[in-house]
Coordinates of C-alpha atoms and ligand atoms in Angstrom, one line a residue:
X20 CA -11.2 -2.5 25.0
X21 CA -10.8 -4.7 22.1
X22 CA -11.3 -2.5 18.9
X23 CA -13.4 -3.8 15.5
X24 CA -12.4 -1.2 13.1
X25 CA -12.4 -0.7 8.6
X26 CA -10.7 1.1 6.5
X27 CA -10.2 1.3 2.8
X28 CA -6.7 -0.3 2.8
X29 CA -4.5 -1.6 6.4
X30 CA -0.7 -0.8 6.2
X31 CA 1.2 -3.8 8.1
X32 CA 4.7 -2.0 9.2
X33 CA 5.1 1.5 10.1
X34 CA 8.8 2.1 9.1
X35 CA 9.7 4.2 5.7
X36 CA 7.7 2.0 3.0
X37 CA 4.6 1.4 4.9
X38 CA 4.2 5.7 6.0
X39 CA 5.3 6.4 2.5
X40 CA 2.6 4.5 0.9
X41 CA 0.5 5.4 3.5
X42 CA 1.2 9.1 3.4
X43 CA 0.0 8.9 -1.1
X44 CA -3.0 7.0 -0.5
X45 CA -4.0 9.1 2.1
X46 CA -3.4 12.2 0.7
X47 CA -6.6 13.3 -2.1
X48 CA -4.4 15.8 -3.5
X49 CA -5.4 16.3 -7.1
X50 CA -8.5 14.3 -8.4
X51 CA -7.9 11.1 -6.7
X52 CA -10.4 10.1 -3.9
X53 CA -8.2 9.8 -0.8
X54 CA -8.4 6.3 0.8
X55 CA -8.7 5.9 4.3
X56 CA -5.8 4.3 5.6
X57 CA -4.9 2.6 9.0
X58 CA -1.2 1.7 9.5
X59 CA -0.7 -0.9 11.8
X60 CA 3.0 -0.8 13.6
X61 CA 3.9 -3.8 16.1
X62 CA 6.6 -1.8 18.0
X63 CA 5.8 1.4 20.1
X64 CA 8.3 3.4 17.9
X65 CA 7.6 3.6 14.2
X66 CA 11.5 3.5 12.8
X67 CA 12.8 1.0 15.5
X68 CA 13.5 -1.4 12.9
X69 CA 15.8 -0.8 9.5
X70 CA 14.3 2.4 9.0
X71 CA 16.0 3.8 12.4
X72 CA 19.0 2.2 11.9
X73 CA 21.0 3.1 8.4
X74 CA 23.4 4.9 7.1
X75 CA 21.1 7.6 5.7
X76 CA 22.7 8.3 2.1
X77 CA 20.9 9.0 -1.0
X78 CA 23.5 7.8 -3.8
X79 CA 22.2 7.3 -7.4
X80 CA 25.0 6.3 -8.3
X81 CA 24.4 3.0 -6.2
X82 CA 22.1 -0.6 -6.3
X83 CA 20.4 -2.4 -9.5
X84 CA 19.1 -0.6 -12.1
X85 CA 15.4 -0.3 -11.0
X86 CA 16.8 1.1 -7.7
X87 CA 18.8 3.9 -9.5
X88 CA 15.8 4.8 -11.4
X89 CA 13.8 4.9 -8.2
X90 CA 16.5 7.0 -6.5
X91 CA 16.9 9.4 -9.8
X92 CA 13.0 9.9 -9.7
X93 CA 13.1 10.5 -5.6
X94 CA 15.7 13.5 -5.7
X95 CA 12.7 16.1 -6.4
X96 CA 11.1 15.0 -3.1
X97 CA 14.5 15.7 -1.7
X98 CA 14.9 18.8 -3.3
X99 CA 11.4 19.8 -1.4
X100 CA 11.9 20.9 2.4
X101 CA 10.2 19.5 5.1
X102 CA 6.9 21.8 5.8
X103 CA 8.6 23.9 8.6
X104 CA 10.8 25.0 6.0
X105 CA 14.2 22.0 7.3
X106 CA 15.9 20.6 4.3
X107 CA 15.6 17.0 3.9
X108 CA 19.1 16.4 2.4
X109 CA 22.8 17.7 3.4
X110 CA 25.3 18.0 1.1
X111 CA 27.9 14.5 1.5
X112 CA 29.3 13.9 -1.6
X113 CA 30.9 10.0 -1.3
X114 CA 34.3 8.9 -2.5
X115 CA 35.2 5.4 -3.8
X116 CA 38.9 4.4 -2.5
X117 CA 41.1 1.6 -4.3
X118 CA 44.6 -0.2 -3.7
X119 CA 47.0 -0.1 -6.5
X120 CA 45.8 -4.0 -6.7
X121 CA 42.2 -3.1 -7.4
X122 CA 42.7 -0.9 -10.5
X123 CA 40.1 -3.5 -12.4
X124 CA 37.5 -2.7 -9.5
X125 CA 38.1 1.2 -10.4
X126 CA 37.7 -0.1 -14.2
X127 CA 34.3 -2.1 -13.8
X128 CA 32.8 0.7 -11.4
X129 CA 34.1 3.6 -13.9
X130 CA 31.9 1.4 -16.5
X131 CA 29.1 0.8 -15.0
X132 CA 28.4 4.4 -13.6
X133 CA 31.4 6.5 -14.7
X134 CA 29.5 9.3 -16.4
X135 CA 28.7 10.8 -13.0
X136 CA 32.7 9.7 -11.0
X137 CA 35.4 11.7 -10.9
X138 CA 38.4 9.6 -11.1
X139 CA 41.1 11.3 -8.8
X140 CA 45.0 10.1 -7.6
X141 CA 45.3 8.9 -4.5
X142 CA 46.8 12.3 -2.9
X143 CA 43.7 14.1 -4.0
X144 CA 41.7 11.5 -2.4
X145 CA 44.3 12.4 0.4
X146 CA 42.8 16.3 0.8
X147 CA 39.5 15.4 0.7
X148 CA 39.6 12.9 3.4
X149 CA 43.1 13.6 5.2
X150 CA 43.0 10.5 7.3
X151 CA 43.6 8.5 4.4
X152 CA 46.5 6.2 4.4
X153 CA 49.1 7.1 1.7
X154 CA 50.1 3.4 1.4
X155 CA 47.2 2.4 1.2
X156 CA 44.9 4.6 -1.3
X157 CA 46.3 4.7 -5.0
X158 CA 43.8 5.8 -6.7
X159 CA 39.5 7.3 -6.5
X160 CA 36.9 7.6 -7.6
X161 CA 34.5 11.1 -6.4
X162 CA 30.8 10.9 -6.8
X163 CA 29.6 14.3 -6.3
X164 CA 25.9 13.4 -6.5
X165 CA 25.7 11.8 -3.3
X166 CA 23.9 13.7 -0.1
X167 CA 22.8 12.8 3.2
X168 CA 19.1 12.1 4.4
X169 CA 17.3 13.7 7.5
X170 CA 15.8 9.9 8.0
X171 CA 14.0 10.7 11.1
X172 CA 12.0 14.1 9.1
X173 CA 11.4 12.1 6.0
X174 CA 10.1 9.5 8.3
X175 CA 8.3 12.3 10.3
X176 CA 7.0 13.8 7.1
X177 CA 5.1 10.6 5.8
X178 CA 3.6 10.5 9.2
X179 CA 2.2 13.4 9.4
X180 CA 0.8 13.4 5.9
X181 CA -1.3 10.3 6.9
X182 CA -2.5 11.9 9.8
X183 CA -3.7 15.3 7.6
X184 CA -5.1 13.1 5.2
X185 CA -7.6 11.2 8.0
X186 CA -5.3 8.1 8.2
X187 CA -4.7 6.6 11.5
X188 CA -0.9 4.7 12.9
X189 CA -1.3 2.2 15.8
X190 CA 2.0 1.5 16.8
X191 CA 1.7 -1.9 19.8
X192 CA -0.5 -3.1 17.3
X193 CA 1.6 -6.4 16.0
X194 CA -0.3 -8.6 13.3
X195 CA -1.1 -12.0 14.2
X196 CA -3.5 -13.2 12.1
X197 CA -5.0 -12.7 8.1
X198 CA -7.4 -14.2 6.9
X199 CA -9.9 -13.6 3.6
X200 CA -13.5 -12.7 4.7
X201 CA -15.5 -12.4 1.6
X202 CA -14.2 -9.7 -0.2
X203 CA -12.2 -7.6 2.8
X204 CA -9.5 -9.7 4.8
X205 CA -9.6 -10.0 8.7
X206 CA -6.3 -8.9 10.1
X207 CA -6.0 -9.9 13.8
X208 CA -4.0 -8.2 16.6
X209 CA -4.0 -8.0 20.2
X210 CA -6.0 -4.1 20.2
X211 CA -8.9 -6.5 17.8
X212 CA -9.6 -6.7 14.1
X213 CA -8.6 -4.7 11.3
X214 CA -11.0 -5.2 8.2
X215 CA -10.4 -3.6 4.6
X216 CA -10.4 -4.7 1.1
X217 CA -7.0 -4.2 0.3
X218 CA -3.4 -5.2 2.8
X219 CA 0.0 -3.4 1.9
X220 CA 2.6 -5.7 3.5
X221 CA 5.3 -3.6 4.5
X222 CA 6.9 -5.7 6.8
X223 CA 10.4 -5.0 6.1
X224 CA 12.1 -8.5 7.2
X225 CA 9.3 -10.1 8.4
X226 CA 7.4 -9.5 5.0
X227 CA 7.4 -13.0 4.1
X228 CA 6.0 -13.8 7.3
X229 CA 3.6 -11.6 6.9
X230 CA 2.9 -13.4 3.9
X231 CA 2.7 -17.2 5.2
X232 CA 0.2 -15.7 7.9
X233 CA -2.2 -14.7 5.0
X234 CA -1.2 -18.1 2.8
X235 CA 0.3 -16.0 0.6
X236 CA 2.8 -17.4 -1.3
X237 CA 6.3 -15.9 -0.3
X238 CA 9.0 -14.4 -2.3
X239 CA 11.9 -15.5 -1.1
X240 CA 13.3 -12.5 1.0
X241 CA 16.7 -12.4 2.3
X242 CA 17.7 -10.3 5.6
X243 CA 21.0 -9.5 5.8
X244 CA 22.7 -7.9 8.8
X245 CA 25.0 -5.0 8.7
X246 CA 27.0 -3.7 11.0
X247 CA 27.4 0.2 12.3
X248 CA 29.5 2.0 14.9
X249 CA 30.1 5.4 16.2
X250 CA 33.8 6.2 16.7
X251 CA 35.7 9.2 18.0
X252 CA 37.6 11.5 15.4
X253 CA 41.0 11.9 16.3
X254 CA 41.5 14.7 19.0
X255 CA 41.5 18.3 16.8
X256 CA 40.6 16.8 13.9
X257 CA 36.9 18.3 12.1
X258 CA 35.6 15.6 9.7
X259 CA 32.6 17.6 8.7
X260 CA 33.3 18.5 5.5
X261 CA 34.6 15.1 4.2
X262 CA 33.1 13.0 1.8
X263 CA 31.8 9.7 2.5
X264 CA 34.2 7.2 2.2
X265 CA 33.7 4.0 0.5
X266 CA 36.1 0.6 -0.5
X267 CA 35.9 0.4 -3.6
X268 CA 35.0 -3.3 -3.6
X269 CA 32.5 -2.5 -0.6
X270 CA 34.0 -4.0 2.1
X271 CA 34.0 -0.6 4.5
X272 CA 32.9 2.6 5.1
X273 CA 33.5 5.7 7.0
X274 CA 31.4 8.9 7.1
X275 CA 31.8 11.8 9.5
X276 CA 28.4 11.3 12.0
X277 CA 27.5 14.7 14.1
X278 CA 31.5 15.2 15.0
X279 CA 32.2 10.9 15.0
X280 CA 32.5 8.5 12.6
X281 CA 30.2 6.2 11.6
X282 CA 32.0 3.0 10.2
X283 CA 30.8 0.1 9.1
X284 CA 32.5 -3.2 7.8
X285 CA 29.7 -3.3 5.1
X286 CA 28.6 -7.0 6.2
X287 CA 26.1 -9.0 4.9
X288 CA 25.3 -12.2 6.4
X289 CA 22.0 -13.7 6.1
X290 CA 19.4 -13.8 9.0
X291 CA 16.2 -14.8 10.0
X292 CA 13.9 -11.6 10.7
X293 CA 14.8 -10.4 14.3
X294 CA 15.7 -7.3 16.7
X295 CA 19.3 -7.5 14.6
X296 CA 22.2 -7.0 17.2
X297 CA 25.7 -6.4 17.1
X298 CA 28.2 -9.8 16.6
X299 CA 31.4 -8.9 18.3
X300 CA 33.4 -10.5 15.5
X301 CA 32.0 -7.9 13.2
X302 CA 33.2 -5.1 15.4
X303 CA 36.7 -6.3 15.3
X304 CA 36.2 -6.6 11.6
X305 CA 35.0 -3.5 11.2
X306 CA 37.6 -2.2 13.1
X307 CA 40.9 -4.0 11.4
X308 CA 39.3 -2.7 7.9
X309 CA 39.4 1.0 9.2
X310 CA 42.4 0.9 10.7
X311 CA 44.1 -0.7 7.7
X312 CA 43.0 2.0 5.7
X313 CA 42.9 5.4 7.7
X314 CA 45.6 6.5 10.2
X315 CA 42.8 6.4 12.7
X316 CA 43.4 4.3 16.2
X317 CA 39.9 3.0 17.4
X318 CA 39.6 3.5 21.4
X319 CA 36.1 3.8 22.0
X320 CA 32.9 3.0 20.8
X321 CA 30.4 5.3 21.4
X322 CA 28.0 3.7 19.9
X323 CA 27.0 0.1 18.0
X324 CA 23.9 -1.2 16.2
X325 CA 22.8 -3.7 13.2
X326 CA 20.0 -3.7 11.3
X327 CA 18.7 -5.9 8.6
X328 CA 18.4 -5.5 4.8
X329 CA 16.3 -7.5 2.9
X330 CA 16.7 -8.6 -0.4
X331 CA 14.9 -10.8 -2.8
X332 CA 17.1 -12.7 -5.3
X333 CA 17.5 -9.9 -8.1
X334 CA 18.0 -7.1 -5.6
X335 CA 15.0 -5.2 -6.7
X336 CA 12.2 -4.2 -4.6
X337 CA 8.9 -6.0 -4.9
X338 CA 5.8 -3.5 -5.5
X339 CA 2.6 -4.9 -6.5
X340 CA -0.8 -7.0 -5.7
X341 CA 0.2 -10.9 -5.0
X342 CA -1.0 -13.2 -8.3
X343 CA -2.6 -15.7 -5.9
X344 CA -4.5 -13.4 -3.6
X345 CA -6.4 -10.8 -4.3
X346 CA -6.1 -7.4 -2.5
X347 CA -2.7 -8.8 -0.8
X348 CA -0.4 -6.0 -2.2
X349 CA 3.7 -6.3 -1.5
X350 CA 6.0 -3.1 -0.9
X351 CA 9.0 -5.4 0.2
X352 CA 12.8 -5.8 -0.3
X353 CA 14.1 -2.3 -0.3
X354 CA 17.9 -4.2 0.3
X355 CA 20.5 -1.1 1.5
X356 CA 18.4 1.2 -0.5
X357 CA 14.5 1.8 0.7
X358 CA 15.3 5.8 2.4
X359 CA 16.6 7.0 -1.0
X360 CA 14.1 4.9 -3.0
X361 CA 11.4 6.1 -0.6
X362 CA 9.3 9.0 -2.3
X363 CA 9.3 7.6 -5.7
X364 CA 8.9 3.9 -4.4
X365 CA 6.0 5.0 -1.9
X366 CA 4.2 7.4 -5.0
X367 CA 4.6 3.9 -7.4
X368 CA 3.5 1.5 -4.7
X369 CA 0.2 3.9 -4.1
X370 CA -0.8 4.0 -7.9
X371 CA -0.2 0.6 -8.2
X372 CA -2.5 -0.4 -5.2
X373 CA -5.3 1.8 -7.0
X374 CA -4.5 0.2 -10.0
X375 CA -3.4 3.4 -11.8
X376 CA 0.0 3.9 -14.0
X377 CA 3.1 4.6 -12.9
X378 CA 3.4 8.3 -12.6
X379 CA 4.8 10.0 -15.7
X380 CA 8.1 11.2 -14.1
X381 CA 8.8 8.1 -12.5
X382 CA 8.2 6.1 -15.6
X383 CA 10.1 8.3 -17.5
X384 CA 12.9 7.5 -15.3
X385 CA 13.1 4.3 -16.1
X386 CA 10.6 2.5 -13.5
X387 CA 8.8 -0.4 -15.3
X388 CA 5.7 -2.2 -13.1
X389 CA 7.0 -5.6 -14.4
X390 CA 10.3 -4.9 -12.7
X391 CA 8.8 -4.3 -9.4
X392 CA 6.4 -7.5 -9.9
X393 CA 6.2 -9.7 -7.1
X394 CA 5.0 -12.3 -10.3
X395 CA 8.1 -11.7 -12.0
X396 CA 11.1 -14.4 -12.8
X397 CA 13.2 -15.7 -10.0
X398 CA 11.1 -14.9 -7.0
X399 CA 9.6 -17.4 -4.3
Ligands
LIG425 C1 23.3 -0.3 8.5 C2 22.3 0.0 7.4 C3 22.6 1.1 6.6 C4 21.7 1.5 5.6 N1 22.0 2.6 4.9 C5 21.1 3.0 4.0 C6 21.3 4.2 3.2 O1 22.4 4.8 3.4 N2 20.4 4.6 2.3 C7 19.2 3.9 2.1 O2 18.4 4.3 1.3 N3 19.0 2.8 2.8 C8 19.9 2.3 3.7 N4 19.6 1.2 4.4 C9 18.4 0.4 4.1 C10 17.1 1.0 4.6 O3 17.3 1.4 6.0 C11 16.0 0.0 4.4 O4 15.8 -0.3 3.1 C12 14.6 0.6 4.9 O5 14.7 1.2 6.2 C13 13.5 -0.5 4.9 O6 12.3 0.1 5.4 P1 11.1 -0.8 5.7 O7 10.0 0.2 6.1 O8 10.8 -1.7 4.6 O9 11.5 -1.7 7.0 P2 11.5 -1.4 8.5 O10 12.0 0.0 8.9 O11 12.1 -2.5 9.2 O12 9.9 -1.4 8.8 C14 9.2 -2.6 8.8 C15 8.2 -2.5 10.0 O13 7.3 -3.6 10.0 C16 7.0 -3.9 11.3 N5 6.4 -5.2 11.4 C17 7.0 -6.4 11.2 N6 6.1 -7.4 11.4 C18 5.0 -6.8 11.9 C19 3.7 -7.4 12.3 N7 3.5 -8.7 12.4 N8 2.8 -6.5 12.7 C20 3.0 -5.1 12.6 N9 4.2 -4.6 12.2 C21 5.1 -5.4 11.9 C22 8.3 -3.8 12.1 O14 8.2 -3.6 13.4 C23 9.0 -2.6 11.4 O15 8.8 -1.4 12.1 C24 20.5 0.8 5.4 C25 20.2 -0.3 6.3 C26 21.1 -0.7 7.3 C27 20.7 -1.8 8.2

């Protein structure tokens, strides 16, 4: 039966950003009126996009500065376990590697974030990570602030929240159609129509499309694919208590993955919005990069994926009601950072959609609404 339903806002996209906004405006903690919510989720499992698919690091250390601000502002939300009492972070701290010929890399990072590195020689590097190659490592840098995210709870978590706070998630529920109807709009989809004053696009890739379905104007979002594969560890050897292990120029990574390796050649080529796959020339990228580096000998892989992250042209997210159409709000372009960014970005993006401040603690770490403006400079 073809369902006519209305809510106070409709969340298109169902990964991280859409439940995490979803989970704030439902909630009525404190002496805000909750908001009832309906998330709308085209695939039949919410996180089968990005969200399922990343590396699953918080690092403050890395993106633009609104996203470090974001990600500083998110750690108490880390800090919090999820309500059965399971910790949403593991300790992974993360460990930038450079050649002797990339001492000016080691220089610019050390400047840009080196109050929370610790620069190391390359044989320290060496007993942190012993798979290291000695000829090729010279010298590191540590970043001890680094963890690793339960994705799938945090995800979990949001979801629930929405579902305590009265909110509903209709995952097969792909939007086809938006259109204004006096003061609501009309979102169409194959289970009916969705009606509420106010749309969160959330689309992750496909948020632009989202947009041009609405004639909203777009803001020029940019998926890029990258590249991830699960590896064996060499026989006897127990990777679990390594750091995360990064080029310093960002052109691989290794971290140990439930007894593997995850590895990735840290690619970023541009695509259109799509179920991202796999290119075999990546793989063999991905694999000549390791091997160059680590005395490791890739046999198998266990396991391969890509996902997409999206970016628009300053590599900041985009939070915040479209100038051109009223009640058309954007959470979009979360890049290779929207799981760390999540809690503060999802708190910011439900203030903003009541037209509230910033929270306090996320303002006072350094997030300003005109840097999360889908109006501001360079966009579209
Ligand atoms: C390999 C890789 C490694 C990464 N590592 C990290 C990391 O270590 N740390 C970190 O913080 N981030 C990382 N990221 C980035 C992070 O995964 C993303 O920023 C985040 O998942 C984006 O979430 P999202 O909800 O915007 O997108 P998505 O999870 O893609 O969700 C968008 C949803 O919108 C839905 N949708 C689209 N169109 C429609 C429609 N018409 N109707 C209904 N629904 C629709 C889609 O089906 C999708 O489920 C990584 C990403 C990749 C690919």
């Amino acid at each position: 039966m073809q369902r006519t339903d209305s809510a106070d806002v409709i969340v298109i996209g169902g990964g991280i950003a859409g439940t995490s906004v979803a989970a704030e405006l439902a909630d009525s903690g404190g002496n805000r009126p909750a908001l009832r919510v309906v998330v709308l989720e085209r695939e039949s499992r919410l996180g089968y996009h990005t969200t399922g698919r990343s590396a699953a690091i918080y690092a403050p250390s890395y993106g633009p500065t609104t996203v470090r601000a974001l990600t500083r502002a998110s750690r108490p939300a880390f800090s919090t376990p999820a309500p059965d009492g399971t910790p949403l972070t593991l300790p992974r701290s993360a460990l930038f590697i450079a050649r002797a010929d990339q001492a000016d890399a080691v220089e610019t990072l050390c400047g840009e974030i080196g109050d929370t590195l610790q620069l190391m020689t390359g044989a320290q590097a060496r007993e942190l990570c012993p798979l290291l190659r000695e000829s090729y490592v010279d010298q590191a840098l540590l970043d001890p602030g680094t963890e690793e995210i339960e994705v799938a709870l945090l995800h979990e978590t949001f979801q629930r929240r929405v579902r305590a706070g009265g909110g509903e998630i209709v995952p097969d529920t792909g939007v086809t159609d938006i259109a204004k109807a006096g003061q609501d709009w009309r979102v169409e989809t194959p289970k009916g129509t969705f009606t509420a004053p106010v749309v969160v696009n959330a689309a992750g890739a496909w948020a632009d499309e989202i947009a041009k379905l609405a004639g909203v104007k777009p803001v020029g979002l940019q998926p890029k694919r990258r590249t991830a594969l699960i590896v064996d560890c060499p026989e006897g050897v127990s990777a679990e208590r390594w750091p995360m292990v990064i080029s310093v120029d960002e052109q691989f990574y290794l971290k140990p993955e439930a007894g593997q390796l995850l590895i990735s050649p840290a690619d970023t080529t541009p695509s259109p919005p799509c179920d991202a796959q796999p290119e075999e020339l990546d793989i063999a990228i991905c694999v000549d990069r390791i091997e160059t580096a680590f005395d490791l000998s890739v046999r198998r892989i266990a396991h391969k994926w890509a996902g997409l992250r999206s970016f628009v042209a300053d590599g900041e997210p985009v939070a915040g009601y479209a100038a051109d159409a009223p009640g058309f709000f954007w959470l979009a372009g979360q890049g290779g950072y929207g799981i760390q960014t999540a809690p503060a970005l999802g708190r910011t993006a439900a203030a903003l959609v009541r037209r509230e401040q910033i929270p306090d603690d996320i303002a006072a770490a350094g997030v300003a609404e005109a840097s999360l403006s889908p109006a501001r400079p360079g966009l579209g």
